[in-house]
Amino acid sequence: MQTDIFANNYREIVAEHIFWYHSGVGSLEQAVQGSWFDLREQIRHPNELFESLFPGTEGNSAQALLIDLARELDQAVEGGVLEVKKHRFTTLFVELEEAEFSSEIFSHLKELARRARVLAMAIALQRALLSQEIPFMDDEEKPDEPEEPGEIRQIIQDIQEIIAADPSAKMNAAIKNILLQLQKYRTETATYQKLKEQATGYRLEMYSKTFAATFQNIFTSIRRNYDQFRKEQDEMRRQEQRSVIASLETREWTRALMRQMEEANRIAATLTFLAGEHSGMREPLVELSRRRAMMMKLLETDRIQGEDCAGGEAAARRLNRILAIEVAKQLHRLCGC
């Protein structure tokens, strides 16, 4: 009799545990799907998407992560945005895999979730750029810096190197003006030297002031034309980048990025769910860590689609580099830094 009571109690405990576990998993899947539905609604609107991923003060909490990712994208000279995503996802899954052996991971689930959301944001920006849903950003104009010794010499050296690399650059209006000002400077310098040798007292002082003003005007013109030339080159580069994207068929690539973003969101949503009232559920973390192979497959598809789209491995690397720089700019804009 006593054995039957113990058996019945044991079955009730097991049944209650199974019910709790499955209801928890069911709620988790609902949370993941609900989160993905919300993000898809904002996918074409980066500002709204950012607010969905980082509501309220979460944007402030994630700012350091966003800046760090932007810096890594800027420095990814080899594989561009794909290189950064591979590194970031690999690192994330290495930490998730600790759940199978340790409970320490439960203390920083929120931070891991933020890292996954930052990656989801970067993927969304890459997709939006390839789809031409958002334009390439203009480079922010830097404030005028005080004149430094040797500045004009450096400009002249740059112009000489530009012409040596591309003789046709002499036909550029800004460079033409710089060369004319240089010729004028040589002529005025020669004249000043002759007058200075023959003048004394008041005349020498007058010549010095007059030619100092002349030289300053020449330097100002050289500086202004050099700035104009750099702006023209920057705009040509941006136009080239835009035309590169506009000429590509990116549909399959962007579809691959959508699947990649969905998986990034699954990581973020799962970790956020488990960091809340369902903390302590180890099995969903273990299952999540076992999705590493799936993510690596999605990144491989990303590589293949990029090469198919760009027209080869080298072209895809260049395009991924362009996208990395642009995504970094967009991240800086979104976090206001």
Short mmCIF file of C-alpha atoms in Angstrom, two decimals:
data_model
loop_
_atom_site.label_atom_id
_atom_site.label_comp_id
_atom_site.label_asym_id
_atom_site.label_seq_id
_atom_site.Cartn_x
_atom_site.Cartn_y
_atom_site.Cartn_z
CA MET A 1 0.00 0.00 0.00
CA GLN A 2 2.77 2.37 0.98
CA THR A 3 4.63 1.46 -2.19
CA ASP A 4 1.56 2.31 -4.31
CA ILE A 5 1.24 5.73 -2.64
CA PHE A 6 4.92 6.44 -3.31
CA ALA A 7 4.56 5.32 -6.95
CA ASN A 8 1.49 7.51 -7.46
CA ASN A 9 3.23 10.53 -5.97
CA TYR A 10 6.26 9.94 -8.12
CA ARG A 11 4.09 9.73 -11.28
CA GLU A 12 2.33 12.97 -10.33
CA ILE A 13 5.64 14.73 -9.83
CA VAL A 14 6.98 13.48 -13.18
CA ALA A 15 3.72 14.41 -14.95
CA GLU A 16 3.82 17.88 -13.43
CA HIS A 17 7.46 18.31 -14.50
CA ILE A 18 6.70 17.16 -18.06
CA PHE A 19 3.71 19.53 -18.27
CA TRP A 20 5.79 22.45 -16.96
CA TYR A 21 8.64 21.68 -19.31
CA HIS A 22 6.51 21.37 -22.45
CA SER A 23 4.42 24.42 -21.62
CA GLY A 24 7.65 26.36 -21.10
CA VAL A 25 9.04 25.20 -24.44
CA GLY A 26 5.72 26.03 -26.10
CA SER A 27 5.84 29.54 -24.64
CA LEU A 28 9.44 29.87 -25.79
CA GLU A 29 8.55 29.01 -29.39
CA GLN A 30 5.69 31.48 -29.28
CA ALA A 31 8.07 34.17 -28.01
CA VAL A 32 10.57 33.40 -30.79
CA GLN A 33 7.94 33.45 -33.53
CA GLY A 34 6.30 36.58 -32.14
CA SER A 35 9.64 38.37 -32.04
CA TRP A 36 10.40 37.40 -35.64
CA PHE A 37 6.95 38.56 -36.80
CA ASP A 38 7.59 41.98 -35.21
CA LEU A 39 11.00 42.32 -36.84
CA ARG A 40 9.75 41.35 -40.30
CA GLU A 41 7.18 44.13 -40.08
CA GLN A 42 10.01 46.67 -39.66
CA ILE A 43 12.63 45.08 -41.93
CA ARG A 44 12.46 47.85 -44.56
CA HIS A 45 12.67 50.64 -42.01
CA PRO A 46 16.01 50.57 -40.16
CA ASN A 47 15.04 53.25 -37.61
CA GLU A 48 11.89 51.37 -36.59
CA LEU A 49 13.74 48.07 -36.65
CA PHE A 50 16.38 49.51 -34.33
CA GLU A 51 13.65 50.60 -31.91
CA SER A 52 12.16 47.09 -32.02
CA LEU A 53 15.48 45.43 -31.32
CA PHE A 54 16.57 47.94 -28.68
CA PRO A 55 13.45 49.45 -27.08
CA GLY A 56 13.69 52.19 -24.49
CA THR A 57 17.00 52.27 -22.66
CA GLU A 58 18.22 49.10 -24.39
CA GLY A 59 19.72 51.32 -27.10
CA ASN A 60 21.99 52.89 -24.47
CA SER A 61 22.91 49.47 -23.08
CA ALA A 62 23.84 48.22 -26.54
CA GLN A 63 25.73 51.35 -27.64
CA ALA A 64 29.19 50.03 -26.74
CA LEU A 65 28.45 46.79 -28.61
CA LEU A 66 27.26 48.73 -31.67
CA ILE A 67 30.37 50.92 -31.68
CA ASP A 68 32.61 47.88 -31.28
CA LEU A 69 30.91 46.09 -34.18
CA ALA A 70 31.17 49.21 -36.37
CA ARG A 71 34.90 49.42 -35.63
CA GLU A 72 35.39 45.75 -36.51
CA LEU A 73 33.49 46.24 -39.78
CA ASP A 74 35.69 49.22 -40.66
CA GLN A 75 38.80 47.14 -40.09
CA ALA A 76 37.63 44.03 -41.98
CA VAL A 77 39.87 44.58 -45.01
CA GLU A 78 39.92 40.94 -46.13
CA GLY A 79 36.41 39.49 -46.08
CA GLY A 80 34.35 42.54 -45.17
CA VAL A 81 30.95 42.03 -43.59
CA LEU A 82 30.98 38.24 -44.12
CA GLU A 83 34.29 37.92 -42.29
CA VAL A 84 32.91 39.81 -39.29
CA LYS A 85 29.68 37.79 -39.15
CA LYS A 86 31.59 34.49 -39.22
CA HIS A 87 33.82 35.61 -36.38
CA ARG A 88 30.97 37.00 -34.29
CA PHE A 89 28.63 34.02 -34.69
CA THR A 90 31.43 31.53 -34.03
CA THR A 91 32.36 33.32 -30.80
CA LEU A 92 28.70 33.47 -29.74
CA PHE A 93 28.15 29.74 -30.29
CA VAL A 94 31.34 28.84 -28.43
CA GLU A 95 29.86 30.59 -25.39
CA LEU A 96 26.43 29.01 -25.89
CA GLU A 97 28.01 25.56 -25.95
CA GLU A 98 29.11 26.09 -22.33
CA ALA A 99 25.48 25.48 -21.32
CA GLU A 100 26.02 21.74 -21.78
CA PHE A 101 28.72 21.68 -19.09
CA SER A 102 28.24 24.72 -16.86
CA SER A 103 25.57 26.95 -15.34
CA GLU A 104 27.77 30.05 -15.51
CA ILE A 105 26.16 31.09 -18.81
CA PHE A 106 22.89 31.87 -17.00
CA SER A 107 24.53 34.93 -15.41
CA HIS A 108 25.06 36.72 -18.73
CA LEU A 109 22.15 35.66 -20.96
CA LYS A 110 21.02 39.28 -21.43
CA GLU A 111 24.43 40.34 -22.69
CA LEU A 112 24.55 37.42 -25.15
CA ALA A 113 21.05 38.36 -26.33
CA ARG A 114 22.21 41.94 -27.01
CA ARG A 115 25.15 40.66 -29.03
CA ALA A 116 22.79 38.54 -31.13
CA ARG A 117 20.46 41.52 -31.68
CA VAL A 118 23.40 43.71 -32.74
CA LEU A 119 24.28 41.08 -35.33
CA ALA A 120 20.66 40.89 -36.48
CA MET A 121 20.71 44.68 -36.97
CA ALA A 122 23.90 44.51 -39.04
CA ILE A 123 22.45 41.76 -41.25
CA ALA A 124 19.26 43.79 -41.72
CA LEU A 125 21.30 46.82 -42.81
CA GLN A 126 23.30 44.70 -45.25
CA ARG A 127 20.08 43.34 -46.74
CA ALA A 128 18.53 46.82 -46.98
CA LEU A 129 21.61 48.19 -48.78
CA LEU A 130 21.64 45.32 -51.27
CA SER A 131 17.90 45.78 -51.87
CA GLN A 132 18.46 49.56 -52.32
CA GLU A 133 15.84 50.19 -49.64
CA ILE A 134 18.25 52.57 -47.92
CA PRO A 135 20.79 54.79 -49.72
CA PHE A 136 24.53 54.86 -49.20
CA MET A 137 25.41 57.57 -46.68
CA ASP A 138 27.52 60.58 -47.57
CA ASP A 139 30.72 60.89 -45.60
CA GLU A 140 30.30 63.37 -42.77
CA GLU A 141 32.17 66.58 -43.43
CA LYS A 142 35.00 67.06 -41.00
CA PRO A 143 35.41 70.46 -39.33
CA ASP A 144 38.23 72.65 -40.61
CA GLU A 145 41.44 71.89 -38.84
CA PRO A 146 44.02 74.54 -37.99
CA GLU A 147 46.78 74.96 -40.55
CA GLU A 148 49.84 72.91 -39.76
CA PRO A 149 53.43 73.52 -40.88
CA GLY A 150 54.11 71.68 -44.11
CA GLU A 151 50.40 71.41 -45.04
CA ILE A 152 50.88 73.00 -48.46
CA ARG A 153 53.97 70.87 -49.12
CA GLN A 154 51.89 67.77 -48.32
CA ILE A 155 49.13 68.87 -50.70
CA ILE A 156 51.68 69.44 -53.47
CA GLN A 157 53.21 66.02 -52.83
CA ASP A 158 49.74 64.39 -52.99
CA ILE A 159 48.96 66.15 -56.27
CA GLN A 160 52.28 65.07 -57.77
CA GLU A 161 51.58 61.45 -56.78
CA ILE A 162 48.04 61.64 -58.22
CA ILE A 163 49.34 62.96 -61.56
CA ALA A 164 52.14 60.38 -61.63
CA ALA A 165 49.59 57.59 -61.16
CA ASP A 166 47.08 59.10 -63.59
CA PRO A 167 48.39 61.80 -65.99
CA SER A 168 44.84 62.54 -67.15
CA ALA A 169 44.20 64.02 -63.69
CA LYS A 170 45.86 67.20 -65.03
CA MET A 171 42.61 67.84 -66.87
CA ASN A 172 40.63 68.06 -63.63
CA ALA A 173 39.59 71.70 -63.02
CA ALA A 174 40.65 71.70 -59.37
CA ILE A 175 44.07 70.25 -60.13
CA LYS A 176 44.51 72.69 -63.02
CA ASN A 177 43.88 75.55 -60.61
CA ILE A 178 46.37 74.14 -58.11
CA LEU A 179 49.05 73.87 -60.81
CA LEU A 180 48.34 77.45 -61.92
CA GLN A 181 48.66 78.67 -58.34
CA LEU A 182 51.96 76.83 -57.96
CA GLN A 183 53.28 78.51 -61.10
CA LYS A 184 52.08 81.85 -59.76
CA TYR A 185 53.82 81.17 -56.44
CA ARG A 186 57.13 80.46 -58.19
CA THR A 187 56.85 83.66 -60.24
CA GLU A 188 55.90 85.81 -57.25
CA THR A 189 58.69 84.27 -55.14
CA ALA A 190 61.28 85.07 -57.81
CA THR A 191 60.00 88.67 -58.06
CA TYR A 192 60.03 89.08 -54.29
CA GLN A 193 63.60 87.84 -54.02
CA LYS A 194 64.78 90.40 -56.60
CA LEU A 195 62.94 93.29 -54.96
CA LYS A 196 64.10 92.28 -51.50
CA GLU A 197 67.76 92.42 -52.60
CA GLN A 198 67.35 96.01 -53.81
CA ALA A 199 65.07 97.37 -51.04
CA THR A 200 65.75 98.63 -47.53
CA GLY A 201 63.78 100.15 -44.69
CA TYR A 202 60.21 101.15 -45.51
CA ARG A 203 60.24 99.59 -49.00
CA LEU A 204 61.45 96.24 -47.67
CA GLU A 205 58.71 96.24 -45.03
CA MET A 206 56.08 97.17 -47.65
CA TYR A 207 57.25 94.41 -50.05
CA SER A 208 57.24 91.85 -47.22
CA LYS A 209 53.65 92.66 -46.23
CA THR A 210 52.42 92.76 -49.85
CA PHE A 211 53.96 89.48 -50.86
CA ALA A 212 52.97 87.80 -47.58
CA ALA A 213 49.34 88.62 -48.41
CA THR A 214 49.86 87.36 -52.00
CA PHE A 215 51.35 84.09 -50.80
CA GLN A 216 48.52 83.63 -48.30
CA ASN A 217 45.95 84.07 -51.09
CA ILE A 218 47.79 81.49 -53.18
CA PHE A 219 47.87 79.00 -50.29
CA THR A 220 44.17 79.57 -49.59
CA SER A 221 43.35 78.87 -53.24
CA ILE A 222 45.48 75.70 -53.26
CA ARG A 223 43.78 74.48 -50.09
CA ARG A 224 40.29 75.23 -51.41
CA ASN A 225 40.90 73.49 -54.74
CA TYR A 226 42.46 70.49 -53.03
CA ASP A 227 39.39 70.13 -50.79
CA GLN A 228 37.19 70.41 -53.86
CA PHE A 229 39.17 67.68 -55.63
CA ARG A 230 38.86 65.33 -52.63
CA LYS A 231 35.12 65.93 -52.43
CA GLU A 232 34.76 65.14 -56.13
CA GLN A 233 36.74 61.91 -55.67
CA ASP A 234 34.63 60.92 -52.67
CA GLU A 235 31.43 61.53 -54.62
CA MET A 236 32.73 59.53 -57.60
CA ARG A 237 33.54 56.68 -55.23
CA ARG A 238 30.05 56.78 -53.73
CA GLN A 239 28.47 56.89 -57.18
CA GLU A 240 30.55 53.89 -58.20
CA GLN A 241 29.43 51.99 -55.12
CA ARG A 242 25.79 52.82 -55.80
CA SER A 243 26.07 51.79 -59.44
CA VAL A 244 27.72 48.52 -58.46
CA ILE A 245 24.72 47.61 -56.28
CA ALA A 246 22.19 48.91 -58.83
CA SER A 247 23.61 46.69 -61.58
CA LEU A 248 23.40 43.46 -59.55
CA GLU A 249 20.61 40.93 -59.19
CA THR A 250 20.57 40.60 -55.41
CA ARG A 251 17.25 38.83 -54.79
CA GLU A 252 18.65 35.40 -53.86
CA TRP A 253 21.37 36.94 -51.74
CA THR A 254 18.89 39.04 -49.76
CA ARG A 255 16.70 35.97 -49.24
CA ALA A 256 19.71 34.18 -47.76
CA LEU A 257 20.30 37.16 -45.48
CA MET A 258 16.67 37.04 -44.31
CA ARG A 259 17.12 33.42 -43.23
CA GLN A 260 20.36 34.38 -41.52
CA MET A 261 18.67 37.22 -39.69
CA GLU A 262 15.83 34.96 -38.60
CA GLU A 263 18.34 32.60 -37.03
CA ALA A 264 20.09 35.51 -35.29
CA ASN A 265 16.72 36.59 -33.94
CA ARG A 266 16.04 33.05 -32.69
CA ILE A 267 19.22 33.24 -30.63
CA ALA A 268 18.33 36.68 -29.23
CA ALA A 269 14.69 35.84 -28.50
CA THR A 270 15.55 32.51 -26.85
CA LEU A 271 18.17 34.08 -24.61
CA THR A 272 15.87 36.95 -23.68
CA PHE A 273 13.07 34.50 -22.82
CA LEU A 274 15.36 32.35 -20.68
CA ALA A 275 16.83 35.41 -18.94
CA GLY A 276 13.33 36.26 -17.68
CA GLU A 277 10.88 34.19 -15.68
CA HIS A 278 12.03 30.93 -17.26
CA SER A 279 15.62 31.15 -16.03
CA GLY A 280 17.22 27.83 -15.26
CA MET A 281 15.87 25.95 -18.31
CA ARG A 282 19.08 24.35 -19.56
CA GLU A 283 17.70 22.18 -22.38
CA PRO A 284 16.62 25.08 -24.67
CA LEU A 285 20.13 26.53 -24.33
CA VAL A 286 21.73 23.23 -25.24
CA GLU A 287 19.41 22.89 -28.23
CA LEU A 288 20.24 26.44 -29.29
CA SER A 289 23.98 25.75 -29.14
CA ARG A 290 23.46 22.73 -31.42
CA ARG A 291 22.18 25.05 -34.17
CA ARG A 292 25.75 26.17 -34.84
CA ALA A 293 26.04 23.91 -37.89
CA MET A 294 22.88 25.47 -39.31
CA MET A 295 24.28 28.97 -38.87
CA MET A 296 27.57 28.01 -40.52
CA LYS A 297 25.57 26.59 -43.43
CA LEU A 298 23.65 29.88 -43.72
CA LEU A 299 26.95 31.80 -43.77
CA GLU A 300 28.27 29.48 -46.48
CA THR A 301 25.12 30.17 -48.50
CA ASP A 302 25.79 33.86 -47.90
CA ARG A 303 29.28 33.43 -49.42
CA ILE A 304 28.01 31.47 -52.43
CA GLN A 305 25.18 33.91 -53.15
CA GLY A 306 27.57 36.84 -52.81
CA GLU A 307 29.97 35.35 -55.33
CA ASP A 308 27.16 34.47 -57.74
CA CYS A 309 25.78 37.99 -57.42
CA ALA A 310 29.09 39.89 -57.71
CA GLY A 311 30.56 37.65 -60.39
CA GLY A 312 33.35 35.83 -58.61
CA GLU A 313 35.29 35.47 -55.38
CA ALA A 314 37.43 38.60 -55.73
CA ALA A 315 34.46 40.77 -56.73
CA ALA A 316 32.42 39.42 -53.79
CA ARG A 317 35.23 40.27 -51.36
CA ARG A 318 35.35 43.83 -52.67
CA LEU A 319 31.58 44.14 -52.42
CA ASN A 320 31.56 42.72 -48.89
CA ARG A 321 34.23 45.27 -47.99
CA ILE A 322 32.11 48.13 -49.37
CA LEU A 323 29.09 46.82 -47.46
CA ALA A 324 31.11 46.51 -44.24
CA ILE A 325 32.12 50.18 -44.38
CA GLU A 326 28.57 51.28 -45.16
CA VAL A 327 26.97 49.12 -42.45
CA ALA A 328 29.46 50.62 -39.98
CA LYS A 329 28.33 54.13 -40.96
CA GLN A 330 24.70 53.15 -40.56
CA LEU A 331 25.36 51.66 -37.11
CA HIS A 332 27.07 54.88 -36.00
CA ARG A 333 24.09 56.86 -37.25
CA LEU A 334 21.55 54.66 -35.49
CA CYS A 335 23.25 54.78 -32.12
CA GLY A 336 23.99 58.51 -32.49
CA CYS A 337 27.73 58.21 -32.17
#
